[in-house]
Coordinates of C-alpha atoms in Angstrom, one line a residue:
X12 CA -35.8 -27.4 -19.3
X13 CA -37.9 -26.1 -21.9
X14 CA -38.5 -22.9 -19.9
X15 CA -35.7 -20.4 -20.3
X16 CA -34.0 -19.3 -17.2
X17 CA -34.4 -15.6 -16.9
X18 CA -32.8 -15.1 -13.3
X19 CA -29.3 -14.3 -14.6
X20 CA -27.8 -11.3 -16.4
X21 CA -28.4 -10.1 -19.0
X22 CA -31.8 -11.9 -19.4
X23 CA -33.2 -10.5 -16.0
X24 CA -33.5 -7.3 -17.5
X25 CA -35.8 -8.2 -20.0
X26 CA -39.5 -7.4 -19.4
X27 CA -42.5 -9.8 -19.8
X28 CA -43.1 -9.3 -23.7
X29 CA -39.2 -9.6 -24.4
X30 CA -39.2 -12.7 -22.3
X31 CA -42.1 -14.3 -24.3
X32 CA -40.3 -13.3 -27.5
X33 CA -37.0 -14.9 -26.5
X34 CA -38.8 -17.9 -25.3
X35 CA -40.4 -18.6 -28.6
X36 CA -37.3 -18.1 -30.6
X37 CA -34.9 -20.0 -28.5
X38 CA -33.9 -23.6 -29.3
X39 CA -32.1 -26.4 -27.3
X40 CA -29.0 -28.1 -28.9
X41 CA -26.7 -30.9 -27.8
X42 CA -23.1 -31.3 -28.2
X43 CA -21.0 -34.4 -27.3
X44 CA -17.7 -34.3 -25.9
X45 CA -14.9 -32.7 -28.1
X46 CA -17.4 -31.4 -30.5
X47 CA -16.9 -27.7 -31.7
X48 CA -19.8 -25.3 -31.3
X49 CA -18.0 -22.3 -32.9
X50 CA -15.1 -22.4 -35.3
X51 CA -12.6 -19.8 -35.2
X52 CA -13.5 -16.8 -37.6
X53 CA -16.7 -18.5 -38.4
X54 CA -19.8 -16.4 -39.0
X55 CA -21.9 -16.7 -35.7
X56 CA -25.7 -17.1 -35.9
X57 CA -26.5 -17.8 -32.5
X58 CA -25.9 -16.7 -28.8
X59 CA -25.4 -19.8 -26.7
X60 CA -26.3 -20.3 -23.1
X61 CA -25.0 -23.4 -21.1
X62 CA -27.8 -25.5 -19.5
X63 CA -25.6 -28.4 -18.5
X64 CA -21.9 -29.4 -19.3
X65 CA -18.8 -27.4 -20.0
X66 CA -17.5 -25.6 -23.1
X67 CA -14.0 -24.2 -23.5
X68 CA -12.9 -21.3 -25.4
X69 CA -9.6 -22.2 -27.1
X70 CA -7.0 -19.5 -28.5
X71 CA -4.9 -19.9 -31.5
X72 CA -2.1 -21.1 -29.6
X73 CA -4.3 -24.0 -28.2
X74 CA -4.5 -22.7 -24.8
X75 CA -7.8 -22.8 -22.9
X76 CA -8.8 -19.2 -22.3
X77 CA -12.0 -19.6 -20.6
X78 CA -14.3 -22.3 -19.4
X79 CA -18.2 -21.8 -19.6
X80 CA -20.3 -23.3 -17.1
X81 CA -24.3 -23.7 -16.5
X82 CA -26.0 -20.1 -16.8
X83 CA -22.8 -18.8 -18.7
X84 CA -23.3 -16.9 -22.0
X85 CA -21.1 -17.2 -25.0
X86 CA -20.1 -15.1 -27.0
X87 CA -22.1 -11.8 -27.2
X88 CA -19.4 -9.6 -28.5
X89 CA -18.4 -12.3 -31.1
X90 CA -22.0 -12.3 -32.2
X91 CA -22.3 -8.6 -32.5
X92 CA -19.0 -8.3 -34.4
X93 CA -19.6 -11.3 -36.6
X94 CA -17.1 -13.7 -35.4
X95 CA -14.3 -14.7 -33.1
X96 CA -10.6 -15.6 -33.5
X97 CA -11.1 -18.4 -30.9
X98 CA -12.8 -21.9 -31.1
X99 CA -15.6 -23.0 -28.6
X100 CA -15.3 -26.7 -28.0
X101 CA -17.3 -29.0 -25.6
X102 CA -15.2 -30.2 -22.7
X103 CA -18.2 -32.2 -21.2
X104 CA -21.4 -33.3 -22.7
X105 CA -23.2 -30.0 -23.2
X106 CA -26.8 -28.9 -23.6
X107 CA -27.3 -25.5 -24.6
X108 CA -30.0 -22.8 -25.4
X109 CA -29.3 -21.2 -28.9
X110 CA -30.9 -17.9 -29.3
X111 CA -31.0 -16.7 -33.0
X112 CA -28.9 -13.6 -33.7
X113 CA -31.9 -11.6 -35.1
X114 CA -33.7 -12.1 -31.8
X115 CA -30.6 -10.8 -29.7
X116 CA -30.5 -7.8 -32.2
X117 CA -34.2 -7.0 -31.5
X118 CA -33.7 -7.3 -27.8
X119 CA -30.5 -5.0 -27.8
X120 CA -32.8 -2.4 -29.9
X121 CA -35.7 -2.6 -27.5
X122 CA -33.9 -2.9 -24.3
X123 CA -31.1 -0.4 -23.5
X124 CA -30.1 -2.4 -20.4
X125 CA -29.7 -5.6 -22.2
X126 CA -27.8 -3.8 -25.0
X127 CA -25.4 -2.1 -22.6
X128 CA -24.5 -5.4 -21.1
X129 CA -23.8 -6.9 -24.6
X130 CA -21.6 -3.9 -25.7
X131 CA -20.1 -2.7 -22.7
X132 CA -16.3 -2.8 -22.3
X133 CA -14.7 -4.8 -19.8
X134 CA -13.8 -2.0 -17.5
X135 CA -17.3 -0.9 -17.2
X136 CA -18.7 -4.3 -16.6
X137 CA -16.3 -4.9 -13.9
X138 CA -17.0 -1.6 -12.3
X139 CA -20.9 -2.2 -12.4
X140 CA -20.1 -5.0 -9.6
X141 CA -19.3 -2.4 -7.1
X142 CA -22.5 -0.5 -7.7
X143 CA -24.6 -3.7 -7.4
X144 CA -22.7 -4.4 -4.1
X145 CA -23.6 -0.8 -2.8
X146 CA -27.2 -1.6 -3.0
X147 CA -27.0 -3.2 0.4
X148 CA -24.8 -0.4 1.9
X149 CA -27.3 0.4 4.6
X150 CA -28.9 -3.2 4.9
X151 CA -26.9 -3.9 7.9
X152 CA -28.4 -0.9 9.7
X153 CA -31.6 -2.9 9.8
X154 CA -30.3 -6.4 10.4
X155 CA -27.5 -6.0 12.9
X156 CA -28.3 -6.8 16.7
X157 CA -27.3 -4.9 19.8
X158 CA -24.9 -7.8 20.7
X159 CA -23.0 -7.1 17.5
X160 CA -22.3 -3.4 18.3
X161 CA -22.0 -3.1 22.1
X162 CA -18.8 -3.6 23.7
X163 CA -19.1 -6.4 26.4
X164 CA -15.5 -6.3 27.3
X165 CA -15.6 -2.8 28.4
X166 CA -18.6 -3.1 30.8
X167 CA -17.6 -1.6 34.2
X168 CA -19.6 -2.2 37.4
X169 CA -19.3 0.0 40.5
X170 CA -20.7 -0.1 44.0
X171 CA -23.3 2.4 45.2
X172 CA -20.6 3.4 47.9
X173 CA -17.9 4.3 45.5
X174 CA -16.7 8.0 45.6
X175 CA -16.4 10.3 42.7
X176 CA -12.5 10.0 43.0
X177 CA -12.7 6.2 42.9
X178 CA -15.1 6.2 40.0
X179 CA -13.0 8.6 37.8
X180 CA -10.0 6.3 38.5
X181 CA -12.1 3.2 37.1
X182 CA -13.5 5.0 34.2
X183 CA -10.0 6.1 33.3
X184 CA -8.3 2.6 33.8
X185 CA -11.3 0.9 31.8
X186 CA -11.2 3.7 29.0
X187 CA -15.0 4.1 29.1
X188 CA -17.5 7.0 29.7
X189 CA -20.1 5.2 31.8
X190 CA -20.4 2.5 34.5
X191 CA -23.4 0.3 35.7
X192 CA -23.8 0.9 39.5
X193 CA -25.3 -1.6 41.8
X194 CA -26.9 -0.5 45.0
X195 CA -28.9 -2.9 47.1
X196 CA -31.6 -4.3 44.5
X197 CA -31.2 -1.4 42.0
X198 CA -29.2 -0.9 38.9
X199 CA -28.1 2.6 37.7
X200 CA -26.0 4.4 35.3
X201 CA -23.1 6.6 36.3
X202 CA -21.5 8.6 33.5
X203 CA -18.4 10.9 32.8
X204 CA -20.5 14.0 32.5
X205 CA -21.6 13.6 36.3
X206 CA -18.0 14.9 37.1
X207 CA -19.0 18.3 35.6
X208 CA -22.3 18.3 37.6
X209 CA -20.3 17.4 40.6
X210 CA -18.1 20.5 40.4
X211 CA -20.9 22.8 39.7
X212 CA -22.8 21.5 42.7
X213 CA -19.7 21.9 44.9
X214 CA -19.6 18.3 46.1
X215 CA -16.3 16.6 47.5
X216 CA -14.4 14.2 45.4
X217 CA -15.0 11.8 48.4
X218 CA -18.7 11.9 48.3
X219 CA -20.7 8.9 47.1
X220 CA -21.5 8.6 43.3
X221 CA -25.1 7.9 44.4
X222 CA -26.4 11.3 43.9
X223 CA -25.3 11.5 40.4
X224 CA -26.5 7.9 39.5
X225 CA -29.4 7.6 37.1
X226 CA -31.7 4.5 38.1
X227 CA -34.6 5.4 35.9
X228 CA -32.8 3.4 33.2
X229 CA -33.9 3.3 29.5
X230 CA -32.9 -0.2 28.3
X231 CA -32.8 -2.3 25.2
X232 CA -32.5 -6.2 24.8
X233 CA -29.3 -7.7 23.6
X234 CA -31.2 -9.5 20.7
X235 CA -33.1 -6.3 19.6
X236 CA -32.0 -4.5 16.4
X237 CA -29.4 -1.7 16.8
X238 CA -31.6 0.4 14.7
X239 CA -34.5 0.3 17.3
X240 CA -31.9 1.1 20.0
X241 CA -30.6 4.2 18.2
X242 CA -34.4 5.4 17.8
X243 CA -34.8 4.8 21.5
X244 CA -31.7 7.3 22.3
X245 CA -33.0 9.8 19.7
X246 CA -36.7 9.6 21.3
X247 CA -35.4 10.0 24.8
X248 CA -32.5 12.4 23.9
X249 CA -29.8 10.4 25.7
X250 CA -26.4 9.1 24.7
X251 CA -26.6 5.4 25.7
X252 CA -29.1 2.6 26.6
X253 CA -28.5 -0.1 29.2
X254 CA -28.2 -3.8 27.4
X255 CA -30.3 -6.5 29.0
X256 CA -30.0 -10.2 28.5
X257 CA -32.7 -12.3 30.0
X258 CA -33.9 -9.2 31.7
X259 CA -30.6 -8.7 33.4
X260 CA -28.3 -5.6 32.8
X261 CA -25.1 -6.7 31.1
X262 CA -23.6 -3.4 29.8
X263 CA -24.3 -0.3 28.0
X264 CA -24.7 0.7 24.5
X265 CA -23.2 4.1 23.6
X266 CA -24.3 6.4 20.8
X267 CA -20.7 6.5 19.7
X268 CA -20.6 2.7 19.5
X269 CA -23.6 2.7 17.0
X270 CA -21.9 5.4 15.0
X271 CA -18.5 3.5 14.9
X272 CA -20.4 0.3 13.9
X273 CA -22.3 1.8 11.0
X274 CA -19.9 4.4 9.7
X275 CA -16.5 4.5 8.1
X276 CA -15.2 5.2 11.5
X277 CA -11.2 5.2 10.3
X278 CA -11.0 8.7 12.1
X279 CA -12.2 6.9 15.4
X280 CA -9.3 4.3 15.2
X281 CA -6.8 7.1 14.1
X282 CA -7.9 8.9 17.3
X283 CA -7.3 6.0 19.4
X284 CA -4.0 5.4 17.9
X285 CA -3.0 8.8 18.4
X286 CA -3.9 8.5 22.2
X287 CA -2.3 5.0 22.8
X288 CA 0.1 4.9 25.5
X289 CA 1.1 1.3 25.5
X290 CA 1.6 -1.8 23.4
X291 CA -1.6 -3.2 25.0
X292 CA -3.6 -0.2 23.7
X293 CA -2.3 -1.1 20.4
X294 CA -3.4 -4.7 20.7
X295 CA -6.9 -3.7 21.1
X296 CA -6.9 -1.1 18.3
X297 CA -5.5 -3.7 16.1
X298 CA -8.4 -6.0 16.5
X299 CA -10.8 -3.2 15.9
X300 CA -9.1 -2.5 12.5
X301 CA -9.9 -6.0 11.4
X302 CA -13.4 -5.7 12.5
X303 CA -13.8 -2.5 10.5
X304 CA -12.6 -4.3 7.4
X305 CA -15.5 -6.8 7.7
X306 CA -18.0 -4.0 8.3
X307 CA -16.9 -1.8 5.5
X308 CA -16.7 -4.8 3.2
X309 CA -20.4 -5.8 4.0
X310 CA -21.3 -2.3 3.2
X311 CA -20.1 -2.6 -0.3
X312 CA -16.6 -0.6 0.0
X313 CA -14.2 -2.2 -2.5
X314 CA -11.0 -3.8 -2.0
X315 CA -8.7 -1.0 -3.3
X316 CA -10.3 1.7 -1.1
X317 CA -10.1 -0.7 1.8
X318 CA -6.4 -0.9 1.0
X319 CA -5.9 2.8 1.0
X320 CA -7.5 3.0 4.4
X321 CA -5.6 0.2 6.0
X322 CA -2.3 1.7 4.6
X323 CA -3.2 4.8 6.5
X324 CA -4.1 3.2 9.6
X325 CA -1.2 0.6 9.5
X326 CA 1.1 3.4 9.1
X327 CA -0.1 4.9 12.3
X328 CA 0.0 1.6 14.0
X329 CA 3.7 0.7 13.0
X330 CA 4.8 4.5 13.8
X331 CA 3.2 4.2 17.1
X332 CA 4.7 0.8 18.0
X333 CA 8.1 2.0 16.9
X334 CA 8.0 5.2 18.9
X335 CA 7.0 3.2 22.1
X336 CA 9.8 0.7 21.5
X337 CA 12.8 2.7 20.3
X338 CA 14.4 5.3 22.4
X339 CA 13.9 8.9 21.1
X340 CA 17.4 8.9 19.9
X341 CA 17.1 5.7 18.0
X342 CA 13.8 6.9 16.6
X343 CA 15.5 10.1 15.0
X344 CA 18.4 8.0 13.8
X345 CA 16.5 5.4 12.0
X346 CA 13.8 4.8 9.4
X347 CA 11.4 2.1 9.6
X348 CA 10.2 1.0 6.1
X349 CA 7.4 -1.4 5.0
X350 CA 7.7 -3.1 1.7
X351 CA 5.8 -5.3 -0.7
X352 CA 1.8 -4.8 -0.8
X353 CA 1.9 -2.8 2.5
X354 CA 4.3 -0.4 0.8
X355 CA 2.0 -0.3 -2.3
X356 CA -1.0 0.4 -0.3
X357 CA -2.6 -2.7 -1.4
X358 CA -2.6 -4.9 1.6
X359 CA -6.0 -5.2 3.5
X360 CA -6.1 -8.2 6.0
X361 CA -3.0 -8.8 8.0
X362 CA -0.4 -10.8 6.3
X363 CA 3.4 -11.6 6.7
X364 CA 5.6 -8.8 8.0
X365 CA 7.6 -7.3 5.2
X366 CA 9.7 -4.5 6.7
X367 CA 13.2 -3.3 7.2
X368 CA 15.2 -0.6 9.2
X369 CA 17.7 1.9 7.6
X370 CA 20.0 3.3 10.3
X371 CA 22.0 6.5 10.6
X372 CA 25.8 6.1 10.7
X373 CA 25.7 7.2 14.4
X374 CA 23.1 5.0 15.5
X375 CA 23.9 2.3 18.0
X376 CA 23.9 -1.1 16.3
X377 CA 23.3 -3.2 19.6
X378 CA 20.4 -0.8 20.8
X379 CA 18.9 -1.2 17.1
X380 CA 19.2 -4.8 17.2
X381 CA 17.5 -5.2 20.7
X382 CA 14.6 -2.7 19.7
X383 CA 14.2 -4.6 16.2
X384 CA 13.7 -7.9 17.9
X385 CA 11.0 -6.3 20.2
X386 CA 9.3 -4.7 17.2
X387 CA 9.0 -8.1 15.3
X388 CA 7.6 -9.7 18.5
X389 CA 5.3 -6.9 18.8
X390 CA 3.9 -7.0 15.4
X391 CA 3.3 -10.6 15.9
X392 CA 1.4 -10.0 18.9
X393 CA -0.7 -7.4 16.9
X394 CA -1.6 -10.1 14.5
X395 CA 1.0 -9.8 11.7
X396 CA 2.9 -13.1 11.5
X397 CA 6.7 -13.4 10.9
X398 CA 7.6 -13.3 7.2
X399 CA 8.4 -17.0 5.9
X400 CA 11.4 -15.2 3.9
X401 CA 12.6 -13.5 7.1
X402 CA 12.2 -10.1 5.5
X403 CA 12.0 -8.2 8.8
X404 CA 13.8 -5.8 10.9
X405 CA 15.2 -8.5 13.3
X406 CA 17.1 -9.9 10.4
X407 CA 20.5 -8.3 10.0
X408 CA 20.3 -8.3 6.3
X409 CA 17.3 -5.9 6.5
X410 CA 18.7 -3.8 9.4
X411 CA 21.6 -1.9 8.2
X412 CA 23.2 1.7 8.2
X413 CA 22.3 3.8 5.3
X414 CA 25.7 3.4 3.5
X415 CA 25.6 -0.5 3.8
X416 CA 22.0 -0.6 2.5
X417 CA 23.2 1.4 -0.5
X418 CA 25.8 -1.2 -1.4
X419 CA 23.3 -3.9 -0.9
X420 CA 20.7 -2.4 -3.3
X421 CA 23.5 -1.8 -5.8
X422 CA 24.3 -5.4 -5.7
X423 CA 21.0 -6.3 -6.7
X424 CA 21.0 -4.5 -10.0
X425 CA 24.6 -5.6 -10.7
X426 CA 23.9 -9.1 -10.4
X427 CA 20.5 -10.2 -11.7
X428 CA 20.1 -13.6 -9.8
X429 CA 16.5 -14.7 -9.0
X430 CA 17.1 -13.8 -5.5
X431 CA 18.4 -10.4 -6.2
X432 CA 15.5 -9.7 -8.6
X433 CA 13.1 -10.7 -5.7
X434 CA 14.8 -8.3 -3.3
X435 CA 14.7 -5.5 -5.9
X436 CA 11.1 -6.0 -6.4
X437 CA 10.2 -6.1 -2.7
X438 CA 12.3 -2.8 -2.1
X439 CA 10.8 -1.1 -5.1
X440 CA 7.6 -0.7 -3.2
X441 CA 9.3 0.4 -0.1
X442 CA 7.4 3.3 2.0
X443 CA 8.8 5.0 5.0
X444 CA 6.5 4.8 8.2
X445 CA 8.6 6.0 11.1
X446 CA 11.7 7.9 11.9
X447 CA 13.9 9.9 9.4
X448 CA 12.2 9.3 6.2
X449 CA 15.4 10.9 4.4
X450 CA 17.2 7.8 4.9
X451 CA 15.0 5.8 2.5
X452 CA 15.0 8.7 0.0
X453 CA 18.8 8.5 0.2
X454 CA 18.9 4.9 -0.6
X455 CA 16.3 5.1 -3.4
X456 CA 18.2 8.2 -5.0
X457 CA 21.4 6.1 -4.9
X458 CA 19.7 3.1 -6.5
X459 CA 18.2 5.3 -9.2
X460 CA 21.6 6.8 -10.0
X461 CA 23.0 3.4 -10.9
X462 CA 19.9 2.0 -12.4
X463 CA 20.7 2.0 -16.2
X464 CA 18.7 1.0 -19.2
X465 CA 20.3 -2.4 -18.8
X466 CA 17.9 -4.6 -21.0
X467 CA 19.2 -7.8 -19.5
X468 CA 18.6 -6.8 -16.0
X469 CA 15.2 -5.3 -16.8
X470 CA 14.2 -8.5 -18.7
X471 CA 15.3 -10.7 -15.9
X472 CA 13.3 -8.6 -13.5
X473 CA 10.1 -8.6 -15.6
X474 CA 10.3 -12.3 -16.3
X475 CA 8.9 -12.9 -12.9
X476 CA 5.3 -12.2 -14.4
X477 CA 5.6 -16.0 -15.5
X478 CA 6.6 -17.1 -12.3
X479 CA 3.5 -19.1 -11.6
X480 CA 2.6 -20.1 -15.1
X481 CA 2.4 -23.7 -16.3
X482 CA 2.8 -22.9 -20.1
X483 CA 1.3 -26.2 -20.9
X484 CA -2.0 -25.2 -19.3
X485 CA -3.6 -22.0 -18.4
X486 CA -6.0 -21.5 -15.4
X487 CA -9.1 -22.9 -17.0
X488 CA -7.3 -26.0 -18.2
X489 CA -6.0 -26.7 -14.9
X490 CA -9.4 -26.2 -13.4
X491 CA -10.9 -29.0 -15.9
X492 CA -8.3 -31.4 -15.2
X493 CA -8.9 -30.9 -11.5
X494 CA -12.6 -31.6 -11.9
X495 CA -13.3 -28.3 -10.3
X496 CA -12.5 -29.7 -6.8
X497 CA -9.1 -28.0 -6.1
X498 CA -9.1 -24.3 -5.3
X499 CA -6.7 -22.0 -7.2
X500 CA -4.6 -19.1 -6.0
X501 CA -6.2 -15.9 -7.1
X502 CA -3.2 -13.9 -6.2
X503 CA -0.8 -16.0 -8.2
X504 CA -2.7 -16.4 -11.4
X505 CA -4.3 -12.8 -11.5
X506 CA -3.1 -10.1 -9.1
X507 CA 0.7 -10.8 -9.2
X508 CA 1.1 -10.5 -12.9
X509 CA -0.5 -7.3 -13.0
X510 CA 1.4 -6.0 -10.0
X511 CA 4.7 -7.1 -11.1
X512 CA 4.3 -6.3 -14.8
X513 CA 3.5 -2.7 -13.8
X514 CA 6.2 -2.6 -11.4
X515 CA 8.8 -3.7 -13.9
X516 CA 7.6 -0.9 -16.3
X517 CA 7.6 1.6 -13.5
X518 CA 11.2 0.6 -12.7
X519 CA 12.3 1.2 -16.1
X520 CA 10.7 4.7 -16.3
X521 CA 11.9 5.3 -12.7
X522 CA 8.5 6.3 -11.5
X523 CA 8.4 7.5 -7.8
X524 CA 4.8 6.1 -7.4
X525 CA 4.4 2.9 -5.3
X526 CA 0.7 2.2 -5.7
X527 CA -0.1 0.0 -8.7
X528 CA -3.2 1.9 -9.7
X529 CA -1.1 5.3 -9.6
X530 CA 1.6 3.7 -11.7
X531 CA -0.8 2.5 -14.3
X532 CA -1.8 6.2 -14.7
X533 CA 1.7 6.9 -15.3
X534 CA 2.2 4.3 -17.9
X535 CA -0.5 5.9 -19.9
X536 CA 1.2 9.5 -19.6
X537 CA 4.4 7.7 -20.8
X538 CA 2.4 6.1 -23.7
X539 CA 3.2 2.6 -22.6
X540 CA -0.4 1.6 -22.7
X541 CA -3.5 3.5 -23.9
X542 CA -5.9 4.9 -21.6
X543 CA -8.8 2.5 -22.4
X544 CA -6.7 -0.5 -21.6
X545 CA -5.5 1.2 -18.4
X546 CA -9.2 1.4 -17.2
X547 CA -9.5 -2.3 -18.2
X548 CA -6.3 -3.2 -16.3
X549 CA -7.3 -1.3 -13.1
X550 CA -10.7 -2.6 -13.1
X551 CA -9.4 -6.1 -13.4
X552 CA -6.9 -5.7 -10.8
X553 CA -9.7 -4.3 -8.6
X554 CA -12.1 -7.2 -9.0
X555 CA -9.1 -9.6 -8.4
X556 CA -8.7 -7.9 -5.2
X557 CA -12.2 -8.0 -4.3
X558 CA -12.3 -11.8 -4.9
X559 CA -9.1 -12.4 -2.8
X560 CA -10.7 -10.3 0.1
X561 CA -13.8 -12.3 -0.3
X562 CA -12.0 -15.6 -0.1
X563 CA -9.8 -14.5 2.8
X564 CA -12.6 -12.9 4.9
X565 CA -14.1 -16.4 4.8
X566 CA -11.1 -18.0 6.4
X567 CA -11.0 -15.0 9.0
X568 CA -14.6 -15.8 10.0
X569 CA -13.6 -19.4 10.6
X570 CA -13.5 -21.2 7.2
X571 CA -11.3 -23.9 6.2
X572 CA -8.5 -23.9 3.5
X573 CA -5.6 -21.7 2.8
X574 CA -5.3 -17.9 2.0
X575 CA -6.0 -16.7 -1.4
X576 CA -7.5 -20.2 -2.6
X577 CA -10.5 -19.3 -4.8
X578 CA -13.4 -21.9 -4.9
X579 CA -14.3 -21.2 -8.5
X580 CA -17.3 -23.6 -8.0
X581 CA -18.9 -21.2 -5.5
X582 CA -19.0 -18.1 -7.6
X583 CA -22.2 -16.9 -9.2
X584 CA -22.6 -16.8 -12.9
X585 CA -21.9 -13.1 -13.0
X586 CA -18.8 -13.5 -10.7
X587 CA -17.5 -16.3 -13.1
X588 CA -18.1 -14.0 -16.1
X589 CA -16.2 -11.2 -14.6
X590 CA -13.5 -13.3 -13.5
X591 CA -13.0 -14.7 -17.1
X592 CA -13.1 -10.9 -18.4
X593 CA -10.4 -10.0 -15.6
X594 CA -8.1 -13.0 -16.6
X595 CA -8.5 -12.1 -20.2
X596 CA -7.1 -8.5 -19.4
X597 CA -4.3 -10.3 -17.4
X598 CA -3.2 -12.4 -20.4
X599 CA -3.3 -9.3 -22.7
X600 CA -1.2 -7.5 -20.4
X601 CA 1.3 -10.3 -19.8
X602 CA 1.6 -10.3 -23.5
X603 CA 2.3 -6.5 -23.6
X604 CA 5.0 -6.9 -21.0
X605 CA 6.8 -9.9 -22.7
X606 CA 6.8 -7.8 -26.0
X607 CA 8.1 -4.9 -24.3
X608 CA 11.2 -6.5 -22.5
X609 CA 11.5 -9.2 -25.3
X610 CA 10.6 -12.0 -23.0
X611 CA 10.6 -15.5 -24.8
X612 CA 8.3 -18.1 -23.3

């Protein structure tokens, strides 16, 4: 306990001599439950690091703003600025390192990384996490196994007596470029390129494929590294290797499979979507999209970028599904829209369906109903579960001709009931994905025409930022009362207030942008928030999206629990600190929104 722990930021940046200097200067202090470590506006002479126990940061209104755990440091910025408007009170008997201010100042002067960490703005600190994660960008290239990359379900076996014509049909049916050939005791490989050679050689389509089958196989074991398999392909100048399991051939690993596994292969998914002919094709592609998210995330791609990628792919998927289901006439006389996070381009993993169908006056309602039912069922099959609020095209409320849709949208702004404000919020994020996109533009233009600066309606709309608040206790107070055992919803406590607050301001300004990050930039242009705070707000939202994705991917891999439920106790010290910074930004932004719309709490 007498030895300072240098394994956590920013202390891991110190060199040996700096660590020795800190070790000599640091003291260990003890505080009992309820004791104050730092008074509000008190001159601060020490930087504290928690060894054991819990310390809470309390605002002027008595709300707990932050809860400091072992390895957490407080309060670097207050130390540099000479004081803090907040109190730091022990919530659970605390043992702390106390580093003198003079020592901290010397370390800041001698070590630029340590100093940068102490002085950096919230946006910069949050952004640094993505750079840290990118250090492992190519790690999976050297650790992934062949069994992770090759497609076992695509393995095609042919008999040596198979004709060229039969082989061509089999390759087309299985959507593969190669097949394993079994002939007596031999195993060979027959590839798509063999047909070119067959034509050049003048062979008949009814000839046996044996003459075009390669039996001198280059192979790799299923538990070998993909990187080694790729090297083998490069060395032999071939496009594929045979995969062996316990010495027996079980499939082939194609070079394109390796490229798809290690790259941002959204273009490959998009090409498959373009070529898809049936709903069954879309089911397979939909599964590939989810696997892509896992791979890209493991390679350091952050949640906002993944969300943008998935919006492009989901738009193509929904458009293709609707084109396959609807008749050509209905397709041209309808506009399929997605709403909520999908419409904003901020949805990554598959969640509830949020969609609607706007119909041309000449569209056949009966045909639209039947097709909408099939579409909702198809999305469920593709992995998008039905919406708990029934906001789907198979619900007549969300399947109307354009004139009726206009009337419904107008009724929302005329009567600011909680339900109407929820419907308006959902529709504010609407994006056309298929059919006649002018139908959505027509409804939005109608809504904008009648959307006045009605302060009462706008206040009612913006008030939802406090929907999930318990004004008697904040996030960290709840965490303390629950003894850190119960998980808390990262979407409700962090992401939603930013998204909806920005949406409310965007609605007032009649902004056309859907995406929250784009809306934030527009708020800067309209002088609603300044540029520095916009950066903090964007980075806070990015980090909260990262945490949410991290949590939900764990469930996708077979973990237990509910979506969006953050296990705070499993976060690293750095992740906890960044979460605290992000939630401080959320709190500050909510105050801005409340003041702007005159919302009383």
